[in-house]
mmCIF file of C-alpha atoms in Angstrom:
data_model
loop_
_atom_site.group_PDB
_atom_site.id
_atom_site.type_symbol
_atom_site.label_atom_id
_atom_site.label_comp_id
_atom_site.label_asym_id
_atom_site.label_seq_id
_atom_site.Cartn_x
_atom_site.Cartn_y
_atom_site.Cartn_z
ATOM 1 C CA MET A 1 29.938 2.987 -22.066
ATOM 2 C CA LYS A 2 31.727 4.840 -24.919
ATOM 3 C CA TYR A 3 33.586 2.406 -26.818
ATOM 4 C CA PRO A 4 37.304 4.024 -29.088
ATOM 5 C CA ALA A 5 36.903 2.654 -32.324
ATOM 6 C CA THR A 6 39.129 3.366 -35.142
ATOM 7 C CA PHE A 7 38.063 4.604 -38.294
ATOM 8 C CA THR A 8 40.695 4.092 -41.099
ATOM 9 C CA GLU A 9 39.856 5.264 -44.411
ATOM 10 C CA ASP A 10 40.330 2.652 -47.507
ATOM 11 C CA LYS A 11 41.250 4.472 -50.117
ATOM 12 C CA ASP A 12 41.623 1.631 -53.031
ATOM 13 C CA ALA A 13 37.991 0.728 -52.213
ATOM 14 C CA GLY A 14 36.773 4.086 -50.852
ATOM 15 C CA GLY A 15 34.985 4.456 -47.516
ATOM 16 C CA PHE A 16 35.896 4.057 -43.885
ATOM 17 C CA VAL A 17 36.712 0.882 -41.900
ATOM 18 C CA VAL A 18 36.122 0.678 -38.516
ATOM 19 C CA THR A 19 37.535 -1.326 -35.860
ATOM 20 C CA PHE A 20 37.638 -1.777 -32.207
ATOM 21 C CA ARG A 21 40.638 -2.549 -29.684
ATOM 22 C CA ASP A 22 38.618 -3.202 -26.769
ATOM 23 C CA ILE A 23 36.439 -5.628 -28.734
ATOM 24 C CA PRO A 24 38.181 -7.030 -31.453
ATOM 25 C CA GLU A 25 35.608 -8.895 -33.433
ATOM 26 C CA ALA A 26 34.039 -6.057 -33.790
ATOM 27 C CA ILE A 27 34.949 -5.074 -37.522
ATOM 28 C CA THR A 28 32.642 -2.997 -39.763
ATOM 29 C CA GLN A 29 33.203 -0.109 -42.437
ATOM 30 C CA GLY A 30 30.810 2.166 -44.191
ATOM 31 C CA ASP A 31 31.329 4.820 -47.638
ATOM 32 C CA THR A 32 30.884 8.042 -45.872
ATOM 33 C CA GLU A 33 32.018 8.467 -42.161
ATOM 34 C CA GLU A 34 28.428 8.937 -40.640
ATOM 35 C CA GLU A 35 27.518 5.589 -42.670
ATOM 36 C CA ALA A 36 30.439 3.770 -40.932
ATOM 37 C CA MET A 37 29.740 5.111 -37.200
ATOM 38 C CA ALA A 38 26.106 4.077 -37.902
ATOM 39 C CA MET A 39 27.373 0.748 -38.531
ATOM 40 C CA ALA A 40 30.143 0.896 -35.783
ATOM 41 C CA GLU A 41 27.171 1.167 -33.286
ATOM 42 C CA ASP A 42 25.205 -1.571 -34.747
ATOM 43 C CA VAL A 43 28.291 -3.853 -34.937
ATOM 44 C CA LEU A 44 29.416 -3.029 -31.534
ATOM 45 C CA LEU A 45 25.733 -4.203 -29.977
ATOM 46 C CA ASP A 46 25.910 -7.697 -31.920
ATOM 47 C CA SER A 47 29.356 -8.215 -30.815
ATOM 48 C CA ILE A 48 28.654 -7.537 -27.130
ATOM 49 C CA ASP A 49 25.407 -9.550 -27.985
ATOM 50 C CA TRP A 50 28.023 -12.417 -28.986
ATOM 51 C CA TYR A 51 29.802 -11.887 -25.543
ATOM 52 C CA LEU A 52 26.630 -11.733 -23.433
ATOM 53 C CA ASP A 53 25.197 -15.122 -25.310
ATOM 54 C CA GLY A 54 28.721 -17.137 -24.666
ATOM 55 C CA LYS A 55 28.691 -16.165 -20.943
ATOM 56 C CA LYS A 56 31.955 -14.167 -21.543
ATOM 57 C CA ALA A 57 32.590 -11.125 -19.659
ATOM 58 C CA VAL A 58 32.325 -7.681 -22.199
ATOM 59 C CA PRO A 59 35.473 -5.959 -22.003
ATOM 60 C CA LEU A 60 35.102 -2.545 -20.990
ATOM 61 C CA PRO A 61 36.066 0.588 -22.947
ATOM 62 C CA SER A 62 39.680 1.442 -22.768
ATOM 63 C CA LYS A 63 40.615 5.106 -22.587
ATOM 64 C CA PRO A 64 40.945 6.532 -26.516
ATOM 65 C CA GLN A 65 43.791 7.523 -27.740
ATOM 66 C CA ALA A 66 44.746 10.472 -29.995
ATOM 67 C CA GLY A 67 42.491 9.736 -33.311
ATOM 68 C CA ASP A 68 39.744 7.594 -31.947
ATOM 69 C CA LYS A 69 36.239 7.937 -32.364
ATOM 70 C CA LEU A 70 34.044 7.555 -29.486
ATOM 71 C CA VAL A 71 31.052 4.933 -29.745
ATOM 72 C CA GLU A 72 28.243 5.130 -27.299
ATOM 73 C CA LEU A 73 26.323 2.229 -25.734
ATOM 74 C CA PRO A 74 22.830 2.874 -25.117
ATOM 75 C CA VAL A 75 22.622 3.401 -21.209
ATOM 76 C CA SER A 76 20.094 0.242 -21.166
ATOM 77 C CA VAL A 77 23.031 -1.681 -22.778
ATOM 78 C CA SER A 78 25.722 -0.696 -20.720
ATOM 79 C CA ALA A 79 23.817 -1.614 -17.311
ATOM 80 C CA LYS A 80 22.966 -5.436 -18.981
ATOM 81 C CA VAL A 81 26.756 -5.354 -19.890
ATOM 82 C CA MET A 82 27.872 -4.523 -15.943
ATOM 83 C CA LEU A 83 25.242 -6.716 -14.693
ATOM 84 C CA LEU A 84 26.528 -9.957 -16.823
ATOM 85 C CA ASN A 85 29.969 -8.724 -15.842
ATOM 86 C CA GLU A 86 28.985 -9.037 -12.377
ATOM 87 C CA MET A 87 26.929 -12.314 -12.751
ATOM 88 C CA LEU A 88 30.067 -14.019 -14.297
ATOM 89 C CA ALA A 89 32.227 -12.356 -11.578
ATOM 90 C CA GLN A 90 30.112 -13.361 -8.560
ATOM 91 C CA LYS A 91 29.908 -16.907 -10.553
ATOM 92 C CA VAL A 92 26.029 -16.647 -10.643
ATOM 93 C CA ARG A 93 23.949 -18.257 -13.186
ATOM 94 C CA PRO A 94 20.774 -16.752 -14.483
ATOM 95 C CA VAL A 95 19.093 -19.148 -12.735
ATOM 96 C CA ASP A 96 20.741 -18.491 -9.334
ATOM 97 C CA LEU A 97 19.997 -14.788 -10.121
ATOM 98 C CA SER A 98 16.069 -15.960 -10.801
ATOM 99 C CA ARG A 99 16.067 -17.522 -7.174
ATOM 100 C CA MET A 100 17.894 -14.698 -5.646
ATOM 101 C CA MET A 101 15.337 -12.060 -7.113
ATOM 102 C CA GLY A 102 12.258 -13.909 -6.769
ATOM 103 C CA ILE A 103 11.438 -14.303 -10.444
ATOM 104 C CA ARG A 104 11.201 -16.778 -12.835
ATOM 105 C CA SER A 105 14.202 -17.848 -15.108
ATOM 106 C CA GLN A 106 12.583 -16.483 -18.395
ATOM 107 C CA ASP A 107 12.544 -13.016 -17.005
ATOM 108 C CA VAL A 108 16.176 -12.859 -16.198
ATOM 109 C CA THR A 109 16.649 -14.184 -19.497
ATOM 110 C CA ARG A 110 14.701 -10.840 -20.892
ATOM 111 C CA ILE A 111 16.766 -8.601 -18.213
ATOM 112 C CA LEU A 112 20.170 -10.094 -20.208
ATOM 113 C CA ASP A 113 18.409 -9.514 -23.645
ATOM 114 C CA LEU A 114 20.244 -6.565 -25.227
ATOM 115 C CA ARG A 115 17.128 -6.309 -27.371
ATOM 116 C CA HIS A 116 14.530 -6.251 -25.057
ATOM 117 C CA ASN A 117 13.342 -3.128 -23.304
ATOM 118 C CA THR A 118 13.779 -3.459 -19.816
ATOM 119 C CA LYS A 119 12.829 -1.050 -16.772
ATOM 120 C CA ILE A 120 16.020 0.457 -15.004
ATOM 121 C CA ASP A 121 14.065 -0.563 -11.422
ATOM 122 C CA THR A 122 14.223 -4.426 -12.718
ATOM 123 C CA VAL A 123 17.705 -3.800 -13.440
ATOM 124 C CA CYS A 124 18.281 -2.122 -10.254
ATOM 125 C CA ALA A 125 16.431 -4.693 -8.123
ATOM 126 C CA ALA A 126 19.208 -7.357 -9.999
ATOM 127 C CA PHE A 127 21.960 -5.626 -8.964
ATOM 128 C CA LYS A 128 20.438 -5.261 -5.654
ATOM 129 C CA ALA A 129 20.163 -9.193 -5.425
ATOM 130 C CA LEU A 130 23.626 -9.598 -6.119
ATOM 131 C CA GLY A 131 24.784 -6.890 -2.895
ATOM 132 C CA LYS A 132 25.405 -3.982 -5.860
ATOM 133 C CA SER A 133 23.776 -0.498 -5.760
ATOM 134 C CA VAL A 134 23.218 1.576 -8.795
ATOM 135 C CA GLU A 135 23.841 5.113 -9.235
ATOM 136 C CA LEU A 136 22.489 7.825 -11.524
ATOM 137 C CA ARG A 137 25.102 10.074 -12.723
ATOM 138 C CA ILE A 138 24.559 13.317 -14.949
ATOM 139 C CA GLN A 139 27.703 14.691 -16.523
#
């Protein structure tokens, strides 16, 4: 998942302000473009974590527009975002998913934790319990 971001040069204070049209809560800045990109990656992850904590669907990235820079989520985070969105679409609570998978509810909590390393097979098993499958594509 690659989210388009707008890097706006701050001529008064210096540096760059970064905003995301798809995740309006994610706003940050950096003194250089490289620092602004690193900060953008951090704020995007934190903002998505806020959606997860609030049990809200995470908006998917829109198509980039001229001048946008793309901020990519780690594949593990992207998979968890898609899992949460599917759970919300099916109105499946974490406790329901734990029953469907035959695992403890705290294990589902870890699966949905962006900062917890989860094996891809475990995420695939969660999707399978929801009647979905995961395909890997290399481009």
